[in-house]
Short mmCIF file of C-alpha atoms in Angstrom, two decimals:
data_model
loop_
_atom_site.label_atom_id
_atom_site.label_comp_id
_atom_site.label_asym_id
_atom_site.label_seq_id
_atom_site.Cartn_x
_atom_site.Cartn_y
_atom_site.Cartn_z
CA UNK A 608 50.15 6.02 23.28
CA UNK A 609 46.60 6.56 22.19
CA UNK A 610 46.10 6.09 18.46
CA UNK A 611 43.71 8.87 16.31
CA UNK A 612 40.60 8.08 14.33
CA UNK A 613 39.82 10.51 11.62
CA UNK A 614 36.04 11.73 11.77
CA UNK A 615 35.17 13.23 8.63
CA UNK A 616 33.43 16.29 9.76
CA UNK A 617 31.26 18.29 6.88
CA UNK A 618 31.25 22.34 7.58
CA UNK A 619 29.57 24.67 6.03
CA UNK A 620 32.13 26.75 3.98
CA UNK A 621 35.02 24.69 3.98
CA UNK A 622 34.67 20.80 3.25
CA UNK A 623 35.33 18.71 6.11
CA UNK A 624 37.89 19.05 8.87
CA UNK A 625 40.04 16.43 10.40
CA UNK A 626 38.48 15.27 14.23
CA UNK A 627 39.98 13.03 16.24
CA UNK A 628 38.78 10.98 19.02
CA UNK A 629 40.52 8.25 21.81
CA UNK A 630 39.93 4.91 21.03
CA UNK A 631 41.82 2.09 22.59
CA UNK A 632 45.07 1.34 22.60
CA UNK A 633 46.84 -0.82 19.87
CA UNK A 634 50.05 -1.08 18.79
CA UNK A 635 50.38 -2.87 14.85
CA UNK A 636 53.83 -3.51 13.37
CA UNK A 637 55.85 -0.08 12.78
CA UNK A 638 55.71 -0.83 9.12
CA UNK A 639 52.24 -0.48 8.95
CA UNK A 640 51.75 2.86 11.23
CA UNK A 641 54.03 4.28 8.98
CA UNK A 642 51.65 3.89 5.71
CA UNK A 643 48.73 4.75 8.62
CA UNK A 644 50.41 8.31 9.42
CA UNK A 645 51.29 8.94 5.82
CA UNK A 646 48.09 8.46 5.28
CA UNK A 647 46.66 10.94 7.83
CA UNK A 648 49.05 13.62 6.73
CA UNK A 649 48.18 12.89 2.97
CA UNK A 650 44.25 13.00 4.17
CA UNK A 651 45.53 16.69 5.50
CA UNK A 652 46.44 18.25 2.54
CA UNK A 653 43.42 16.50 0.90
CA UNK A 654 45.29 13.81 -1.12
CA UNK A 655 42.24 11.47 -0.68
CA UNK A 656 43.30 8.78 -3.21
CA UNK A 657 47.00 8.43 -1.90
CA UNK A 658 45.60 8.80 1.81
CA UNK A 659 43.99 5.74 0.98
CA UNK A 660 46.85 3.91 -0.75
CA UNK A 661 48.75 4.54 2.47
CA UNK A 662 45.75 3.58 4.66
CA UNK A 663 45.24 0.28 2.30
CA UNK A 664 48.91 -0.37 2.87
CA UNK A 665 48.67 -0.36 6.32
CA UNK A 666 45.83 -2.86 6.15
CA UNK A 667 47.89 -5.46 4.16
CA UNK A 668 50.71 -5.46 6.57
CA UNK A 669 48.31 -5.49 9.32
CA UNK A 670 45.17 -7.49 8.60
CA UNK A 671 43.75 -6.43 11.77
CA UNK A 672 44.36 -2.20 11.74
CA UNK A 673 41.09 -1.19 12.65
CA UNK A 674 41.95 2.61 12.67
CA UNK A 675 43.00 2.14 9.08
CA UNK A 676 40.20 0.26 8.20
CA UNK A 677 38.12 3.06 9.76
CA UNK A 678 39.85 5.83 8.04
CA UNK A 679 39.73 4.18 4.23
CA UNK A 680 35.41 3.83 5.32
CA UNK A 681 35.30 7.19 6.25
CA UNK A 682 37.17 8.53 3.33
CA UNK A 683 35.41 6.44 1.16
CA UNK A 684 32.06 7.61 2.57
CA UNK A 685 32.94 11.47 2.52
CA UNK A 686 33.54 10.90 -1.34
CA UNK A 687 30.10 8.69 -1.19
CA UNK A 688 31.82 5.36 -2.30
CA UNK A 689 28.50 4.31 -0.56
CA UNK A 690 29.42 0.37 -1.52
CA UNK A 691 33.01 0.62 -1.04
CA UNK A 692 32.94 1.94 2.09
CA UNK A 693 29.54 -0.26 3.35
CA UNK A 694 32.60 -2.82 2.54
CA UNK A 695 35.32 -1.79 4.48
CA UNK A 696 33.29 -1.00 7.58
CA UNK A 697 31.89 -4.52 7.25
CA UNK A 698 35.71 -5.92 7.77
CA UNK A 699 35.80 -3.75 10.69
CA UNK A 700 32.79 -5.56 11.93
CA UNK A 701 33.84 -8.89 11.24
CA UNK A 702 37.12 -8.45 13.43
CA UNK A 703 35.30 -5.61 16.26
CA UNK A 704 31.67 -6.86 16.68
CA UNK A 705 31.32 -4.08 19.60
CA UNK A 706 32.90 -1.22 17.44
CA UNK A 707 29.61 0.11 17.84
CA UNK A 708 30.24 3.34 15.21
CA UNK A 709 30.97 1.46 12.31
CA UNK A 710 28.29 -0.93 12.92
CA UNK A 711 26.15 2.08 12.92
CA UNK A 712 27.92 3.60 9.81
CA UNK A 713 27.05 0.12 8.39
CA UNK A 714 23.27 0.57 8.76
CA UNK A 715 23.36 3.89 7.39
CA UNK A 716 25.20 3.24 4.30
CA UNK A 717 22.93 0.06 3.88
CA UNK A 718 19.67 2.54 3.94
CA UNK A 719 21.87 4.95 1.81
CA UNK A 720 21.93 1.76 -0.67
CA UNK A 721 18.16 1.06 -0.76
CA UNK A 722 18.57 -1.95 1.59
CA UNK A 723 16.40 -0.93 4.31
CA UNK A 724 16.17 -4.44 5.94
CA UNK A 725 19.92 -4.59 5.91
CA UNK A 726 20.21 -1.46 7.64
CA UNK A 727 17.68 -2.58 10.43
CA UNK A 728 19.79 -5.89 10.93
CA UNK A 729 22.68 -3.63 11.82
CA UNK A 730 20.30 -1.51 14.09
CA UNK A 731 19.90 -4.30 16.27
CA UNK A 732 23.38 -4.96 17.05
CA UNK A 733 23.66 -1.57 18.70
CA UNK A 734 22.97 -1.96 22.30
CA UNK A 735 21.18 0.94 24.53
CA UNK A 736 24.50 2.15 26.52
CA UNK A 737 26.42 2.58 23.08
CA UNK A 738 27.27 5.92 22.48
CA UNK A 739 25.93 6.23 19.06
CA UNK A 740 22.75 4.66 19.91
CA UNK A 741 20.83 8.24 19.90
CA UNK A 742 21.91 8.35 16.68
CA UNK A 743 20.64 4.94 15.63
CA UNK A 744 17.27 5.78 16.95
CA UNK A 745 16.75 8.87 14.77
CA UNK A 746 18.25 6.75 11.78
CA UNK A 747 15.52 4.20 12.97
CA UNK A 748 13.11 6.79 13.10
CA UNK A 749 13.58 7.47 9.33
CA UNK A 750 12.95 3.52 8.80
CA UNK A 751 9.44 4.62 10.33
CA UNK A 752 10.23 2.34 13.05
CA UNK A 753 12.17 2.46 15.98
CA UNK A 754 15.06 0.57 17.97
CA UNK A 755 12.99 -1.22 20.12
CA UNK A 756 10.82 -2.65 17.50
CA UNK A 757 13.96 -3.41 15.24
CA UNK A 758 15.30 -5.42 18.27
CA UNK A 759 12.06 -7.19 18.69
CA UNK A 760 11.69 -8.26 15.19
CA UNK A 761 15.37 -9.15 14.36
CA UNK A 762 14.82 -11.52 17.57
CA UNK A 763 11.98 -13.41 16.34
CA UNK A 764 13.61 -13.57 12.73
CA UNK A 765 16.81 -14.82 13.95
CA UNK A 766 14.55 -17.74 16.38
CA UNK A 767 12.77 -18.49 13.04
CA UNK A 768 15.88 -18.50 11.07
CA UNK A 769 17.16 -21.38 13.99
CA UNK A 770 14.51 -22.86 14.17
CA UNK A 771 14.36 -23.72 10.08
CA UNK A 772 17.71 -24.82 10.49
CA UNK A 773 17.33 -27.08 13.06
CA UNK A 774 14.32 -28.55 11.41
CA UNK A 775 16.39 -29.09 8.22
CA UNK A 776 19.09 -30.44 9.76
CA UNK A 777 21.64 -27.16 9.20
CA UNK A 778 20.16 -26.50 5.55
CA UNK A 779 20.81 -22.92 4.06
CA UNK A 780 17.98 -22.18 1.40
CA UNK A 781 17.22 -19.04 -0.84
CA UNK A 782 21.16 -19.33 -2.38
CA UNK A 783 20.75 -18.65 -6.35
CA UNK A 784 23.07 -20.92 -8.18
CA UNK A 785 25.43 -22.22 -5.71
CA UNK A 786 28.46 -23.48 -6.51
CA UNK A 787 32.06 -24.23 -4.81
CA UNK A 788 31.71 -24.15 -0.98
CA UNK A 789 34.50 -23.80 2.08
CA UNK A 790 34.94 -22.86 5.69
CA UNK A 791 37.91 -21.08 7.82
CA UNK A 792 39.09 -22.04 11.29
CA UNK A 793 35.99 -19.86 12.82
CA UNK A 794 33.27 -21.85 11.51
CA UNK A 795 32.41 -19.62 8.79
CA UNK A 796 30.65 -21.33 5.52
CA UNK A 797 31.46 -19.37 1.89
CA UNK A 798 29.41 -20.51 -1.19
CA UNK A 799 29.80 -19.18 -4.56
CA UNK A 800 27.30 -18.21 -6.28
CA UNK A 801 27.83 -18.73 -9.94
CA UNK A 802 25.06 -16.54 -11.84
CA UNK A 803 25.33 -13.57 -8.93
CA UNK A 804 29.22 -13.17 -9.28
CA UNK A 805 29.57 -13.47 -5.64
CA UNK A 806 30.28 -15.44 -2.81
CA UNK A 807 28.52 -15.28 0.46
CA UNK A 808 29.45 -15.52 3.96
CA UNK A 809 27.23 -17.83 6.36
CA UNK A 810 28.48 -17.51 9.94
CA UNK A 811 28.06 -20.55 12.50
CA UNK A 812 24.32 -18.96 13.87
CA UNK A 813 23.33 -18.75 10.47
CA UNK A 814 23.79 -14.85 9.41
CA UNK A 815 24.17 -14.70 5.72
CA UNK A 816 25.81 -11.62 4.03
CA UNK A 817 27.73 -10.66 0.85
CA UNK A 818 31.22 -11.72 1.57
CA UNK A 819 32.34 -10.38 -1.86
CA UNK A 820 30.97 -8.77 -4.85
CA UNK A 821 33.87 -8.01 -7.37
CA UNK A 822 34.50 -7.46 -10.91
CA UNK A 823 37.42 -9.99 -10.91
CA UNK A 824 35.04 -12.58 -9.71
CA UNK A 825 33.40 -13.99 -12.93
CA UNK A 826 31.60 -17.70 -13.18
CA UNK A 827 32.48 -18.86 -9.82
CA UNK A 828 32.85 -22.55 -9.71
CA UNK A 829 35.01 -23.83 -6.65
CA UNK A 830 36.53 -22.58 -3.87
CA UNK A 831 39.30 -23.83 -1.62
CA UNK A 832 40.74 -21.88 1.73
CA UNK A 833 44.38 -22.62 3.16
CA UNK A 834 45.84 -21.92 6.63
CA UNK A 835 46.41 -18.39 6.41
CA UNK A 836 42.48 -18.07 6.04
CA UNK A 837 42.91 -17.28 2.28
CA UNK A 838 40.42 -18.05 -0.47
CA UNK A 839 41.07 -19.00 -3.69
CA UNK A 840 38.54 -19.29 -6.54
CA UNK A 841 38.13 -21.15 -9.67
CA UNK A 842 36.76 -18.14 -12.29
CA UNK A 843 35.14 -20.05 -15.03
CA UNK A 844 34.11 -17.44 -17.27
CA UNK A 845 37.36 -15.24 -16.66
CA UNK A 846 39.44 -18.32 -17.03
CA UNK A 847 41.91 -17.83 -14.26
CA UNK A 848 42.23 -18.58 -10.61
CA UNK A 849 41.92 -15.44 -8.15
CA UNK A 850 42.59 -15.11 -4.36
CA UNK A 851 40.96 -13.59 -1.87
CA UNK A 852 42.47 -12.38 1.43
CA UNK A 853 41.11 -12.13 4.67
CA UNK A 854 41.16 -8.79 4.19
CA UNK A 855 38.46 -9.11 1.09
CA UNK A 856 41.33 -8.21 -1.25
CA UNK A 857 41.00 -9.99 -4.60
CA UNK A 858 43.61 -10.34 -6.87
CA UNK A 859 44.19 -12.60 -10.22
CA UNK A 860 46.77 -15.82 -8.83
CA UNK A 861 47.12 -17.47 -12.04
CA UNK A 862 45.86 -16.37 -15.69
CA UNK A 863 45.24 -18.41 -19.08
CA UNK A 864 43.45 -21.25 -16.93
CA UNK A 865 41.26 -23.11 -19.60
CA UNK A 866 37.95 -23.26 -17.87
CA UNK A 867 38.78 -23.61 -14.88
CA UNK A 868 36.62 -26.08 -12.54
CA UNK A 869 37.48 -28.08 -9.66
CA UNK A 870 40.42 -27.04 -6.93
CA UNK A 871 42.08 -28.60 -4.43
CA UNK A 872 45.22 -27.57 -1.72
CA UNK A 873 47.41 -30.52 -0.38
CA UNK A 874 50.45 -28.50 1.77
CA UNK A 875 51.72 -25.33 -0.56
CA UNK A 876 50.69 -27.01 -3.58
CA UNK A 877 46.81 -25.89 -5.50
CA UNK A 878 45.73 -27.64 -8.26
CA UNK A 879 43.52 -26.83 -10.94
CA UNK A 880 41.18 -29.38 -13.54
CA UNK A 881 41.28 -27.15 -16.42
CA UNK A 882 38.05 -28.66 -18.16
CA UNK A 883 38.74 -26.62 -21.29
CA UNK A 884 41.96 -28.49 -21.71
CA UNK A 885 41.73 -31.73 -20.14
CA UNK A 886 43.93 -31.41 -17.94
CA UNK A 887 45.02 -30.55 -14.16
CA UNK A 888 47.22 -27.49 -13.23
CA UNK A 889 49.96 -27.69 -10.39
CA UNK A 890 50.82 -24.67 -8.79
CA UNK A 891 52.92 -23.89 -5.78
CA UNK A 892 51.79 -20.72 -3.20
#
């Protein structure tokens, strides 16, 4: 059975109107396509914030629901969430490199956001026989540039970027205040960056973007990942510990941690040095 994208379609007297278009077929656990079909039929009767509940549900039962990820971006966008949404289609791009429309969707938010370069990184990811490429060359156009030229420079930046890497043997520069680093099982560096409040993503050939930018994340220190590709953060000026999902969901894990600083997993134990208290916290996950 062929699943259904919503395409948030803006008309001229009435709002937008609920499109649908083929994409391929998937099949995620029941549990989840229930919260995804709630949340179409709540997106119906324009219940945007429970539509999104439902499609955010669906997402945490099913990491890797790209139709729901798609839908909460869309919904997002329509209600221009600009940064929200640039975030959600970002997970989609992590997991579907060729999902061509939300890389586009990507760039445009990104220029919508007053980061032109940004935009023109996601440009060139968009290949000729894409069907939204028309529509990247007219967003191109309004970069005063055009694909070709985007291609052609993001080329030579990325040779350059290898090339200083190489040179440095694998050194990342430009990172303000870096902190706690880790990896997960597909090569991917994260560094925390302690006076930004965020934590950025370094893939193997060197790409560097904004993993996650959250209020809950407050004096990053250190950062430890476990099996399940979870993150979990030492929050020195919030004084807690908070975990991240693969998902980019952040959520506090434990409160009242006295300055928290180093952190460590052995098994389903994480400790803690609490450096406010002189001490080291057990906890079992």
């Amino acid at each position: 059975m062929k699943k259904l994208l919503i395409t948030l379609c803006l008309l001229a007297n009435t709002g937008f109107a609920l499109c649908v278009e083929p994409v391929q077929p998937y099949e995620p656990p029941t549990e989840a396509k229930l919260h995804y079909n709630q949340g179409v039929d709540l997106y119906k009767i324009g219940q945007y914030d429970r539509a999104m509940a439902s499609f955010r549900q669906a997402i945490n039962i099913d990491p890797n629901y790209i139709d729901a990820y798609y839908n909460l971006g869309s919904i997002l966008e329509y209600l221009k969430q600009d940064e929200a949404a640039l975030a959600v289609f970002k997970q989609i791009i992590v997991r579907k490199p060729d999902d061509y429309e939300s890389v586009y969707k990507a760039a445009n938010l990104s220029n919508k956001l007053g980061v032109p370069d940004k935009a023109k990184t996601y440009l060139s990811l968009i290949p000729p026989e894409s069907a939204v490429y028309a529509k990247a060359q007219q967003l191109a156009g309004s970069l005063n540039t055009d694909m070709q030229t985007i291609k052609a420079e993001e080329t030579k930046a990325a040779q350059a970027d290898k090339s200083k890497i190489e040179q440095t043997n694998g050194m990342y520069n430009n990172i303000a205040s870096p902190t706690g680093i880790t990896t997960d099982t597909d090569g991917n560096l994260y560094v925390a960056c302690f006076a930004d409040n965020m934590i950025y993503k370094i893939t193997p050939d060197g790409k560097r973007i904004v993993f996650i930018k959250d209020a809950k994340i407050n004096g990053p220190i250190d950062m430890v990942s476990d099996a399940s590709g979870n993150i979990y953060v030492s929050n020195y000026n919030n004084n807690n510990v908070v975990k991240i999902t693969p998902t980019g969901a952040v959520s506090v894990l434990i409160s009242n941690v006295n300055k928290p600083y180093g952190i460590h997993i052995n098994g389903d134990l994480l400790f803690v040095s609490s450096q406010g208290a002189n001490s080291v916290l057990r906890y079992k996950l």
